[in-house]
Amino acid sequence: MNIFNLLFTAFILFHSNALNVTHDSRSIIIDGNHRIILSGSIHYPRSTAEMWPDLIRKAKEGGLDAVETYVFWNAHEPTRRQYDFSGNLDLIRFLKTIQDQGLYAILRIGPYTCAEWNYGGFPVWLHNMPGVSLRTKNDVFMNEMKNFTTLIVDMVKKEKLFASQGGNIILAQVENEYGNVMEPYGDEGKSYINWCAQMADSLDIGVPWIMCQQAAPPKPMLETCNGWYCDEYKPKDPNTPKLWTENWTGWFKSWGGADPFRTAEDLAYSVARFFQKGGTLQNYYMYHGGTNFGRTSGGPYITTTYDYNAPLDEYGNLNQPKWGHLKQLHDVLHSIEYILTNGDVKNEKLSNLVMATIYETKEKSSCFLSNTNTKIDANVNFGGINYFVPAWSISILPDCREEAYNTAKVSAQTSLMIKKLNKAEDEPSSLKWMWRPELIESTSVQGRGDVSVNKIVDQKDMANDASDYLWYMTSINVAKDDPMLNGTVTLRVNDTGHVLHAFFNGEYIGNYELCSQWSKYGNNNVTYVFERNVNLSLGKNLISLLSVTVGFKNYGPMFDLVGAGITSPIELVLNKNVVKDLSSNKWTYKVGLNGISNKFFDTDCASKSSSKWVSDPIPVDKNFTWYKTTFKAPLGNKPVVVDLLGLGKGMAWVNGHSLGRYWPSYIADKQLCKTETCDYRGRYSDSKCVSKCGEPTQRWYHVPRSFLKDSENTLVLFEEFGGNPSGVQFQTVEIGSVCINTHEGKEVELSCQDRPISKIKFASFGSPQGVCGSFDKSEFDSEVDALSILEKECLGKESCSFKITEEKFGRPSCEVKKLAVEVVCEDFTL
């Protein structure tokens, strides 16, 4: 039975009879059918509900059997016992959208998620409950965790979405990667994980529960592996199938970090190797990464984009060749599914680091040929047939004779994506800006707040995650005989390394280039020191400190206890040796900013107070400034981004919808990028093949089409550091050109998707040089005019397919024969 029949059968079953989901050591068994499962992570809050059908359709077309998602506790229960399942938080709608496409679902309830999500998915009110300790044997925490987990399970049961009820959810997860951090929790941690298993099992969902990265979990939980490679992983229980819940398709991005990139060849290698060595379920983390809208990014310092270099990009476009190369792999794996789950297995060494793995039933055999050398290609003879297996690659032979797929031989097209200007209007000159200041006098000058205590309070405890912004204010009285009145005095503030703005007697004494402190992901246990000389006045002196968080920590043992905001001590230092500690002063606190509290970004609220917005002159490089403009939605249906180059740091809204934090002034560290060419061979890490060092960490920000109106749209920016909005413009993201560069004998397709091919820019058969966008002929190439051939076959069509043969493209004077082609996709908006 091929994959399309399987999916159709699954679709019918999802809407009728209950499915019996069990397992053996080799497979997931669904109603008696032994299955391998290919799955991909799509997090519903990181896209919009309007995007879900297209994302899931592309996942299905890419050859997936299932879609996996986390459930984000803090998104659904932002305030204790007040729940939100609206809009892009509509979990049930998301699960039903997966079901409607005939795909299975894997529900990772957690409710701890990590996921580079703010505070790992925990609501901060949970941290602030009296007597609570998170992720350990603690009644307060466990009661809340059980309440939320039961809530989710009951919602899903009500809609009959578990496979045992006739739904499509075949696996559920409790906790997450606890085994990685369990040791510091001691015996209380062991008791907690046993409780998690008992609690989950008591919910009686009728499908298996998993615990990822939890070696030998309590029964009946199934353990799983996470990582870039899990081929060597073996469950502690020999009766547990080999499950891989997170195959990292790339990596996340942090402010100051470079763009991650994992090659299609290496990702495919990791998957093929996993199934060669007995894998059962493999899930791509992420298959679509999406966007951290609002204040959802964690880390801290995780960017607003969560693209993850996934097979579907942040906007939902196919990331080619990764999507296509994996689709071909999935098709081949599905074609040998029965043999993988039922056949006998044996290995045969062919040469140094080259191995054949044979899966065999009475009827048929299927084979893998793996070359784990990182530099040396292999020519081997297997079964009397010669094979070329490139370094760090795996060939799959469904009949143990003909190679159907090799992980290093990419025949899928490469799509070069471009950003096109908004043709609905002449931007950026057409954008007419208005502005208004953020009113900070009541805090920076008058020191007025909401709460006063005689100590420094952690920002999580005081702000309760209601805002990125928290004011810390205190005053000191200086007498005539105080030596600090005439000496050199330094204000010294200890800070956890997000962002700090300092005012002294109403004067701003810090700017982001010189004195404000910020850090990078991974350096968040360090305390940074802000120092600035100040001039004290006789009598009352006011210190106002605005602390800014950029997401709370989301991973590690006791990560919930890592501080945020300003920490003790805060000191005045006279002549570098006399210290006055202000930590026990009376400190007044105010959460948030005036403009955010009064919803300057909300189009309804903004219209009521439009008289306060000023149109001329527009200030630039002025911190704590609000900007507003109107614009027309870009023509067509392609994904939309807004280019914020020229701005500093802040937040952006379109028609009241938060696009997230922006920070284009934060430049990616130049030292992160290496000069050598990216090589797919050898083990991947997050520092390998990175790019765009020395450029803004994130310049473009996703504006989902569902945020836009056909009529006038409103963009509002809160600029914290100071910048210039005059260069802001909206653009669409679409395919500019398409390339192939692959071997003779391959059947290939060139597709501009829903636009015609307008030009054959390059075509040559033989040994062409270069990469997509910069191909060049070699002296060994065929003399046949490949460009003319493809002009006849492809021009004007949305796609064209053909086989690469000497009969078609002529005989080149080289042993390895490849065809390189670049075509241009027509621009309908010109």
PDB file of C-alpha atoms in Angstrom, residues 255-256 303-304 433 469 499 501 508 511-513 516 518 548 550 619-625 627 643-652 660-668 695-701 717-728:
ATOM      1  CA  TRP A 255      19.970  38.531  19.130  1.00  0.00           C
ATOM      2  CA  GLY A 256      23.588  39.039  18.075  1.00  0.00           C
ATOM      3  CA  THR A 303      14.734  36.584  18.142  1.00  0.00           C
ATOM      4  CA  THR A 304      11.227  37.225  16.901  1.00  0.00           C
ATOM      5  CA  TRP A 433       4.549  59.360   9.745  1.00  0.00           C
ATOM      6  CA  TYR A 469       9.347  47.063  31.280  1.00  0.00           C
ATOM      7  CA  VAL A 499      18.574  46.052  28.942  1.00  0.00           C
ATOM      8  CA  HIS A 501      18.094  52.629  30.984  1.00  0.00           C
ATOM      9  CA  TYR A 508      18.876  60.333  30.922  1.00  0.00           C
ATOM     10  CA  ASN A 511      22.316  55.466  25.969  1.00  0.00           C
ATOM     11  CA  TYR A 512      22.277  52.080  24.317  1.00  0.00           C
ATOM     12  CA  GLU A 513      25.611  52.482  22.544  1.00  0.00           C
ATOM     13  CA  SER A 516      22.903  50.279  28.476  1.00  0.00           C
ATOM     14  CA  TRP A 518      22.606  43.661  27.078  1.00  0.00           C
ATOM     15  CA  VAL A 548      13.827  45.778  30.226  1.00  0.00           C
ATOM     16  CA  VAL A 550      13.998  40.243  26.450  1.00  0.00           C
ATOM     17  CA  PRO A 619      12.182  63.248  15.304  1.00  0.00           C
ATOM     18  CA  VAL A 620      14.853  60.666  14.581  1.00  0.00           C
ATOM     19  CA  ASP A 621      17.321  58.949  16.883  1.00  0.00           C
ATOM     20  CA  LYS A 622      15.133  59.873  19.822  1.00  0.00           C
ATOM     21  CA  ASN A 623      14.549  57.182  22.423  1.00  0.00           C
ATOM     22  CA  PHE A 624      11.158  56.393  23.979  1.00  0.00           C
ATOM     23  CA  THR A 625       9.254  57.566  20.895  1.00  0.00           C
ATOM     24  CA  TYR A 627       5.688  56.321  15.508  1.00  0.00           C
ATOM     25  CA  ASP A 643      11.673  46.051   6.684  1.00  0.00           C
ATOM     26  CA  LEU A 644      12.637  47.916   9.863  1.00  0.00           C
ATOM     27  CA  LEU A 645      16.225  48.735   8.954  1.00  0.00           C
ATOM     28  CA  GLY A 646      17.112  52.076  10.529  1.00  0.00           C
ATOM     29  CA  LEU A 647      15.219  51.438  13.747  1.00  0.00           C
ATOM     30  CA  GLY A 648      16.908  50.626  17.048  1.00  0.00           C
ATOM     31  CA  LYS A 649      14.941  48.373  19.374  1.00  0.00           C
ATOM     32  CA  GLY A 650      11.286  48.212  20.304  1.00  0.00           C
ATOM     33  CA  MET A 651       7.961  46.619  19.471  1.00  0.00           C
ATOM     34  CA  ALA A 652       5.748  46.750  16.374  1.00  0.00           C
ATOM     35  CA  GLY A 660       6.842  40.967  18.299  1.00  0.00           C
ATOM     36  CA  ARG A 661      10.034  42.626  19.460  1.00  0.00           C
ATOM     37  CA  TYR A 662      12.280  44.242  16.869  1.00  0.00           C
ATOM     38  CA  TRP A 663      16.004  44.970  17.205  1.00  0.00           C
ATOM     39  CA  PRO A 664      17.619  45.592  13.795  1.00  0.00           C
ATOM     40  CA  SER A 665      20.398  47.641  15.389  1.00  0.00           C
ATOM     41  CA  TYR A 666      21.778  44.481  17.011  1.00  0.00           C
ATOM     42  CA  ILE A 667      24.444  43.300  14.559  1.00  0.00           C
ATOM     43  CA  ALA A 668      25.395  39.631  14.314  1.00  0.00           C
ATOM     44  CA  GLU A 695      24.458  42.151   9.397  1.00  0.00           C
ATOM     45  CA  PRO A 696      21.393  42.988  11.504  1.00  0.00           C
ATOM     46  CA  THR A 697      20.341  39.913  13.470  1.00  0.00           C
ATOM     47  CA  GLN A 698      16.797  40.443  12.204  1.00  0.00           C
ATOM     48  CA  ARG A 699      15.841  43.102   9.703  1.00  0.00           C
ATOM     49  CA  TRP A 700      12.495  41.784   8.333  1.00  0.00           C
ATOM     50  CA  TYR A 701       9.415  40.989  10.446  1.00  0.00           C
ATOM     51  CA  LEU A 717       6.206  51.343  16.410  1.00  0.00           C
ATOM     52  CA  PHE A 718       7.494  51.911  19.907  1.00  0.00           C
ATOM     53  CA  GLU A 719      11.135  52.906  19.549  1.00  0.00           C
ATOM     54  CA  GLU A 720      13.056  52.343  22.772  1.00  0.00           C
ATOM     55  CA  PHE A 721      16.627  53.148  21.715  1.00  0.00           C
ATOM     56  CA  GLY A 722      16.176  55.760  19.005  1.00  0.00           C
ATOM     57  CA  GLY A 723      16.031  55.246  15.249  1.00  0.00           C
ATOM     58  CA  ASN A 724      14.775  56.575  11.949  1.00  0.00           C
ATOM     59  CA  PRO A 725      11.503  55.235  10.489  1.00  0.00           C
ATOM     60  CA  SER A 726      11.930  56.915   7.109  1.00  0.00           C
ATOM     61  CA  GLY A 727      13.249  53.728   5.474  1.00  0.00           C
ATOM     62  CA  VAL A 728      10.488  51.422   6.682  1.00  0.00           C
TER      63      VAL A 728
END
